[in-house]
Short mmCIF file of C-alpha atoms and ligand atoms in Angstrom, two decimals:
data_model
loop_
_atom_site.label_atom_id
_atom_site.label_comp_id
_atom_site.label_asym_id
_atom_site.label_seq_id
_atom_site.Cartn_x
_atom_site.Cartn_y
_atom_site.Cartn_z
CA MET O 762 -15.40 1.52 2.58
CA LYS O 763 -12.21 3.50 2.62
CA ILE O 764 -8.61 2.78 1.79
CA ILE O 765 -6.02 4.10 4.20
CA CYS O 766 -2.43 4.17 2.96
CA ILE O 767 0.63 4.52 5.14
CA GLY O 768 3.59 6.44 3.72
CA ARG O 769 7.26 6.10 4.65
CA ASN O 770 6.87 2.97 6.76
CA TYR O 771 10.17 1.37 5.73
CA ILE O 772 13.43 3.20 6.46
CA ASP O 773 15.12 2.17 3.19
CA HIS O 774 12.19 3.49 1.15
CA ALA O 775 12.03 6.81 3.02
CA LYS O 776 15.75 7.22 2.28
CA GLU O 777 15.46 6.35 -1.41
CA LEU O 778 12.97 9.23 -1.86
CA ASN O 779 15.04 11.56 0.36
CA ASN O 780 12.23 11.77 2.91
CA PRO O 781 12.88 12.03 6.64
CA VAL O 782 12.05 8.95 8.74
CA PRO O 783 8.78 9.96 10.45
CA SER O 784 8.24 9.94 14.20
CA GLU O 785 4.51 9.27 13.73
CA PRO O 786 2.72 7.40 10.95
CA VAL O 787 2.10 9.37 7.74
CA PHE O 788 -1.14 8.43 6.07
CA PHE O 789 -3.51 9.40 3.27
CA LEU O 790 -6.73 8.03 1.76
CA LYS O 791 -7.80 6.60 -1.57
CA PRO O 792 -11.46 6.30 -2.60
CA ASP O 793 -13.04 2.94 -3.45
CA THR O 794 -12.84 3.88 -7.14
CA ALA O 795 -9.07 3.37 -6.84
CA LEU O 796 -9.47 -0.40 -6.46
CA LEU O 797 -8.41 -2.70 -9.31
CA ARG O 798 -9.15 -6.38 -8.73
CA ASN O 799 -9.21 -9.82 -10.33
CA ASN O 800 -5.90 -9.26 -12.14
CA ALA O 801 -7.51 -6.75 -14.45
CA PRO O 802 -4.99 -4.77 -16.52
CA PHE O 803 -3.87 -1.35 -15.35
CA PHE O 804 -4.29 1.24 -18.09
CA TYR O 805 -1.50 3.79 -17.99
CA PRO O 806 -3.13 7.16 -17.27
CA ALA O 807 -2.75 10.00 -19.75
CA PHE O 808 -2.01 12.59 -17.06
CA SER O 809 1.33 11.14 -15.96
CA LYS O 810 4.61 10.14 -17.55
CA ASP O 811 6.12 8.59 -14.41
CA VAL O 812 3.81 6.10 -12.69
CA HIS O 813 5.65 4.04 -10.05
CA TYR O 814 4.73 0.73 -8.43
CA GLU O 815 4.83 0.38 -4.63
CA VAL O 816 4.01 -3.13 -3.40
CA GLU O 817 2.36 -3.19 0.03
CA LEU O 818 0.83 -5.64 2.49
CA VAL O 819 -2.86 -4.84 2.90
CA ILE O 820 -4.79 -5.40 6.13
CA LYS O 821 -8.57 -5.81 5.97
CA ILE O 822 -10.53 -4.46 8.93
CA SER O 823 -12.99 -7.01 10.35
CA LYS O 824 -14.61 -5.06 13.19
CA VAL O 825 -15.84 -1.51 13.72
CA GLY O 826 -13.72 0.58 16.06
CA ARG O 827 -12.40 3.99 16.95
CA SER O 828 -9.63 5.15 19.29
CA ILE O 829 -8.42 1.57 19.48
CA GLY O 830 -5.68 0.89 22.01
CA GLU O 831 -2.58 -0.67 20.46
CA LYS O 832 -2.83 -3.76 22.66
CA PHE O 833 -6.37 -4.42 21.39
CA ALA O 834 -5.66 -3.66 17.72
CA SER O 835 -5.15 -7.30 16.71
CA ARG O 836 -8.86 -7.94 17.39
CA TYR O 837 -9.75 -5.70 14.46
CA TYR O 838 -8.23 -7.72 11.60
CA SER O 839 -7.65 -11.34 10.68
CA GLU O 840 -6.53 -11.33 7.05
CA VAL O 841 -3.75 -9.92 4.93
CA GLY O 842 -3.66 -9.33 1.20
CA LEU O 843 -1.24 -7.68 -1.19
CA GLY O 844 -1.68 -4.58 -3.29
CA ILE O 845 0.07 -1.85 -5.20
CA ASP O 846 -0.04 1.81 -4.31
CA PHE O 847 0.44 3.23 -7.81
CA THR O 848 1.86 6.73 -7.62
CA ALA O 849 2.16 9.34 -10.34
CA ARG O 850 5.59 10.42 -9.13
CA ASP O 851 5.76 13.45 -11.44
CA LEU O 852 2.46 14.83 -10.12
CA GLN O 853 3.41 13.95 -6.54
CA GLN O 854 6.67 15.86 -6.90
CA ARG O 855 4.80 18.94 -8.10
CA CYS O 856 2.33 18.67 -5.20
CA LYS O 857 5.16 18.29 -2.69
CA GLU O 858 7.02 21.32 -4.04
CA ARG O 859 3.91 23.45 -3.68
CA GLY O 860 2.90 21.98 -0.33
CA LEU O 861 -0.36 20.73 -1.84
CA PRO O 862 -2.32 17.54 -1.07
CA TRP O 863 -1.28 14.35 -2.89
CA GLU O 864 -4.63 12.97 -4.02
CA MET O 865 -4.22 13.55 -7.74
CA ALA O 866 -0.93 11.65 -7.63
CA LYS O 867 -2.07 8.84 -5.34
CA ALA O 868 -5.84 8.37 -5.35
CA PHE O 869 -6.71 8.30 -9.04
CA ASP O 870 -8.88 5.59 -10.63
CA PHE O 871 -7.36 2.10 -10.44
CA SER O 872 -4.34 3.30 -8.45
CA ALA O 873 -4.89 0.51 -5.91
CA PRO O 874 -4.62 -2.96 -7.46
CA LEU O 875 -5.50 -5.57 -4.84
CA SER O 876 -5.21 -9.33 -4.57
CA SER O 877 -8.51 -11.19 -4.89
CA ALA O 878 -7.52 -13.53 -2.09
CA PHE O 879 -6.70 -12.60 1.47
CA LEU O 880 -4.73 -14.97 3.68
CA PRO O 881 -5.76 -15.65 7.26
CA ILE O 882 -3.19 -14.11 9.59
CA ASP O 883 -3.15 -17.26 11.72
CA ASN O 884 -1.74 -19.22 8.78
CA ILE O 885 1.21 -16.92 8.45
CA GLU O 886 3.64 -17.14 11.33
CA SER O 887 2.59 -13.82 12.73
CA VAL O 888 1.62 -10.43 11.43
CA SER O 889 5.06 -9.08 12.32
CA SER O 890 7.05 -11.43 10.04
CA ILE O 891 5.29 -11.61 6.68
CA PRO O 892 7.62 -11.79 3.67
CA PHE O 893 6.41 -10.32 0.38
CA SER O 894 7.84 -9.44 -3.00
CA LEU O 895 7.09 -7.89 -6.37
CA LEU O 896 8.32 -9.14 -9.73
CA LYS O 897 8.34 -6.94 -12.84
CA ASN O 898 8.62 -8.89 -16.05
CA GLY O 899 9.85 -11.90 -14.07
CA GLU O 900 12.57 -10.10 -12.09
CA VAL O 901 12.34 -9.33 -8.39
CA VAL O 902 12.19 -5.54 -7.98
CA GLN O 903 10.95 -5.25 -4.37
CA GLN O 904 11.32 -7.52 -1.37
CA GLY O 905 10.05 -6.73 2.08
CA ASN O 906 9.02 -8.18 5.38
CA SER O 907 6.53 -6.73 7.84
CA SER O 908 9.26 -7.08 10.49
CA GLU O 909 10.96 -4.09 8.80
CA MET O 910 8.02 -1.73 9.26
CA ILE O 911 8.78 1.43 11.22
CA PHE O 912 5.20 1.36 12.60
CA SER O 913 3.63 -2.04 13.23
CA VAL O 914 0.15 -2.94 12.00
CA ASP O 915 -1.16 -2.60 15.56
CA ARG O 916 0.43 0.83 15.98
CA ILE O 917 -1.01 1.97 12.64
CA ILE O 918 -4.53 0.86 13.61
CA SER O 919 -4.26 2.54 16.99
CA TYR O 920 -2.98 5.77 15.45
CA VAL O 921 -5.34 6.02 12.48
CA SER O 922 -8.43 5.12 14.54
CA GLN O 923 -7.92 8.26 16.63
CA PHE O 924 -8.95 10.23 13.54
CA PHE O 925 -11.18 7.85 11.59
CA THR O 926 -13.69 5.24 12.69
CA LEU O 927 -12.57 1.97 11.12
CA LYS O 928 -15.35 -0.03 9.51
CA ILE O 929 -15.63 -3.62 8.36
CA GLY O 930 -14.01 -4.00 4.95
CA ASP O 931 -11.79 -0.94 5.22
CA LEU O 932 -8.33 -1.57 3.83
CA ILE O 933 -4.99 -0.43 5.14
CA TYR O 934 -2.08 -0.35 2.68
CA THR O 935 0.82 -0.59 5.10
CA GLY O 936 3.65 1.06 3.17
CA THR O 937 6.28 -0.05 0.69
CA PRO O 938 9.86 -1.24 1.10
CA ALA O 939 12.75 0.05 -1.04
CA GLY O 940 12.95 -0.61 -4.76
CA VAL O 941 10.06 1.43 -6.10
CA GLY O 942 10.31 2.29 -9.77
CA PRO O 943 8.45 3.13 -12.96
CA VAL O 944 6.12 0.91 -14.96
CA GLN O 945 5.65 1.02 -18.68
CA ILE O 946 3.00 -0.26 -21.04
CA ASN O 947 3.31 -4.06 -21.50
CA ASP O 948 5.01 -4.58 -18.12
CA ARG O 949 3.78 -7.55 -16.11
CA LEU O 950 3.55 -7.29 -12.32
CA GLN O 951 3.35 -10.32 -10.04
CA GLY O 952 3.08 -10.03 -6.28
CA TYR O 953 3.81 -12.72 -3.71
CA ILE O 954 3.27 -13.21 -0.01
CA GLY O 955 5.89 -15.83 0.79
CA ASP O 956 5.53 -18.35 -2.06
CA THR O 957 1.86 -17.61 -2.70
CA LEU O 958 1.06 -15.71 -5.90
CA MET O 959 -1.37 -12.96 -4.88
CA PHE O 960 -1.76 -10.97 -8.10
CA ASP O 961 -0.54 -11.12 -11.69
CA PHE O 962 -1.56 -8.40 -14.11
CA GLU O 963 -0.30 -6.31 -16.99
CA VAL O 964 0.08 -2.61 -17.69
CA LYS O 965 -1.75 -1.64 -20.88
MG1 MG V 1087 2.82 3.64 -0.70
#
């Protein structure tokens, strides 16, 4: 399986990092070794001094497809989870300055914590109005709603599937709202979709 991550999908977040608002989805991949599940602790990596959290809604692909038309995209998923796209911001900045790929800053081991549970999309009003939030040490640091996405889930699936065949179990991290920031050892991160606790783990 593969993990596809969308960058700059919320205007306020693109602005906070001084990035232009894209006219087409920006995406990158993480390998399956990036996953961190079951509320296991995240061990702060030795190669960075500035790891940031980015809370993101995660769509799980339920059907194989390629070059999927936007109006058919909703047939290819039925569940949403919540994850974090951990980013070594110091390494990412260096990569950006040199015009190099981002993988070392984005795709490292355990850089993709993921909720154990996924919620059926039918139980949430609709995929285009899902509220979610991240608490750090009990305080809300990020709040978002899928209604604020620049590119909808269906648009993302249509776009990405032009380049990559989507397979069952593939995950799409759909981008983060404003409020990203650093984590430190002993921080506790709790993620919610609506009022449902999706993950709760510590940085060690
Ligand atoms: Mg992200």
